[in-house]
């Protein structure tokens, strides 16, 4: 709903992106906070070398993702030798879907081990439980070779310094060319892997694919005679929601309060905004009260599922898939996920709304968080950094390669059937391939859906449309110690209040006082730290 | 089962007593080992309450911080006070409504004449105890939620809907009701066992003297139950500040932390999720100490009133 968790992860990432706990040179010096931003900026990031073998049908830009209408025929086998060293490699990760069959019953996993040349032992937890599992494994000192570190982990700089390999030598500048598919990840994403003046991990890039806008069930709207909806103001947006609500049939337009969309209509900043070196938080924006008022109006009008505040993402997805709701606020990744979870049959069709201005004109959508996670390698690993980087490189082979086809779709016949050149996943395929290897490393997402060229077409169209108007989180790449430590708790407090306000349990005016509390209990310190880091970065 | 224990053993020396009980002690050994390994050794981890604990540095590698972590308690940090307040409210509600419920239910079951109906009723009542909280919470949401069975029915008949689940004002009541629904049946077991211990001659004698059923309950049944009621109450006091963790975490988002944060969720949210391990451990430690103090005090009171309590003297 409001600012989604993921979006905050963006903030957390920014927090983590630049380290404070001291480079070796400065260790022990209490005043080393100054200069660390500079030390991080001094790190020569891996040189970006685009892998140009595969031509997209719908070319992207720096922001817009490449789109493909069909999977390329005769995919290129891009890596000839197996990356592994023959010894088992352990990996700790979350997995977004259902728990897959264990390796002895999972042909995809078996084949993967064979192709990697090392047995991959994966310890997994569901998304909800991963934070608990991660914290316990760290506390227990029981770290695997490859670690998926969520970007909102508290004090990443200290963590990686104590436990993880410094990869600067292997990755900095042109050194990365030894791993061509890691070099194919744009420089921007590597910023999030720099801590303590060194590169400590490999990015799992997201960015544009995680930009969230209102998704809608085009088939349900069409049944009501609405084609290509494009509300021009909040009022039209609201009226559209009313039209799709039929409470007596237990149908509500929205799965949750689209507070983020409303905020984007009002040009409220994406987490932090910078203007002339001064930072302002989204919370402080004067239009917040209007946004909350509008959200409240939608709840009061009954266009949001009355259980929206109780339930987790899984329920939300069920409502949208089951046709109980016609609108959901989510990302391009979720858009694809809806197709793969589709239970509504062949008519099922999803599209996305652009964000209008609140009273007309254009809205200001928010760019998605840059990274899903940082993948680091344990210092105690028996494998060389080179081996583990080769594995990561293998996992980052882009769309169009044979490696990508296998990694995402599995083995032909068992995990997918070919329709022309398109691999259409089978049920077994969906279950067996979901072992979380995309969190070792990944190429930037390509817009594509096997057998449905209209999906990437629609996605490409909306991305092209919103790209020039995207607003970015100004704190990305800047480190604030306070943000790293307190962001989770502080944002949760604001989220609580927001939920109570839009439900009508607390007055909108409570927001102003809460912002004061937010400022005094950490917000203002974050601002000072971010401004200082920004000045340092600018002065460099 | 609660008669005063036999006079203390006949002043044997420790060695002799160990020798006498060697077989029993041998049987107890694995259990004792288990308790030491999994209950007492982990207690040492509480030392992180006095440290600026960072999981990646380990307990040994983290710096000492003295009483700094306890500042939230002594300085009355609003978030801590909020958790304390909600905990105490729930403790009171549970003591008043949840604790007596199984006693009443046991009396009711006991008054059933048909053994068959009694068995069936018992089986049905025990069932919810075996459901996990996830299921119970989901069940409540499906039945009473905004788009649940009840409200869908009301809506389709043009009646007003009831805002029960996710309503912050009703949250404490909802939690209490869920606990009663889930655990009352199961908790009757001990009381039913105690009821079956009451000598039936007492009832006969009472009815010969003309006591009505109400009088029999007051003068025979309840006094027969008094020992176990007090024992269970004291044990309950020990974890009275444990008012439910999973149940609350599962429903926290909808109602907000103002009404739903309790000490246990505070520890989880700040420690495991927020990374403030030291503070979380300090709060957990204080909570444990309060629990111990309550048990000791209650036991003392029980002794004053001539009951045996949890342990004697």
CSV table of C-alpha atoms in Angstrom, one decimal, chain B residues 1-2 57 60 78 98 109 123-124 142 153 156 171 179 199 235 251 256 281:
chain,number,residue,atom,x,y,z
B,1,UNK,CA,-3.0,-35.8,43.9
B,2,UNK,CA,-2.4,-32.8,46.0
B,57,UNK,CA,31.0,-10.2,15.7
B,60,UNK,CA,32.7,-12.7,22.6
B,78,UNK,CA,7.4,5.4,24.6
B,98,UNK,CA,-9.3,-17.0,30.1
B,109,UNK,CA,-19.1,-31.2,31.4
B,123,UNK,CA,-13.5,-34.5,21.7
B,124,UNK,CA,-15.0,-31.6,19.9
B,142,UNK,CA,-12.7,-16.2,7.0
B,153,UNK,CA,-24.2,-12.8,4.4
B,156,UNK,CA,-26.2,-9.8,0.5
B,171,UNK,CA,-8.4,-6.1,19.2
B,179,UNK,CA,-7.6,-17.9,23.1
B,199,UNK,CA,-14.9,-38.7,46.8
B,235,UNK,CA,2.1,-21.4,37.2
B,251,UNK,CA,-2.6,-9.9,13.2
B,256,UNK,CA,-1.2,-1.2,14.2
B,281,UNK,CA,17.5,-9.0,25.2
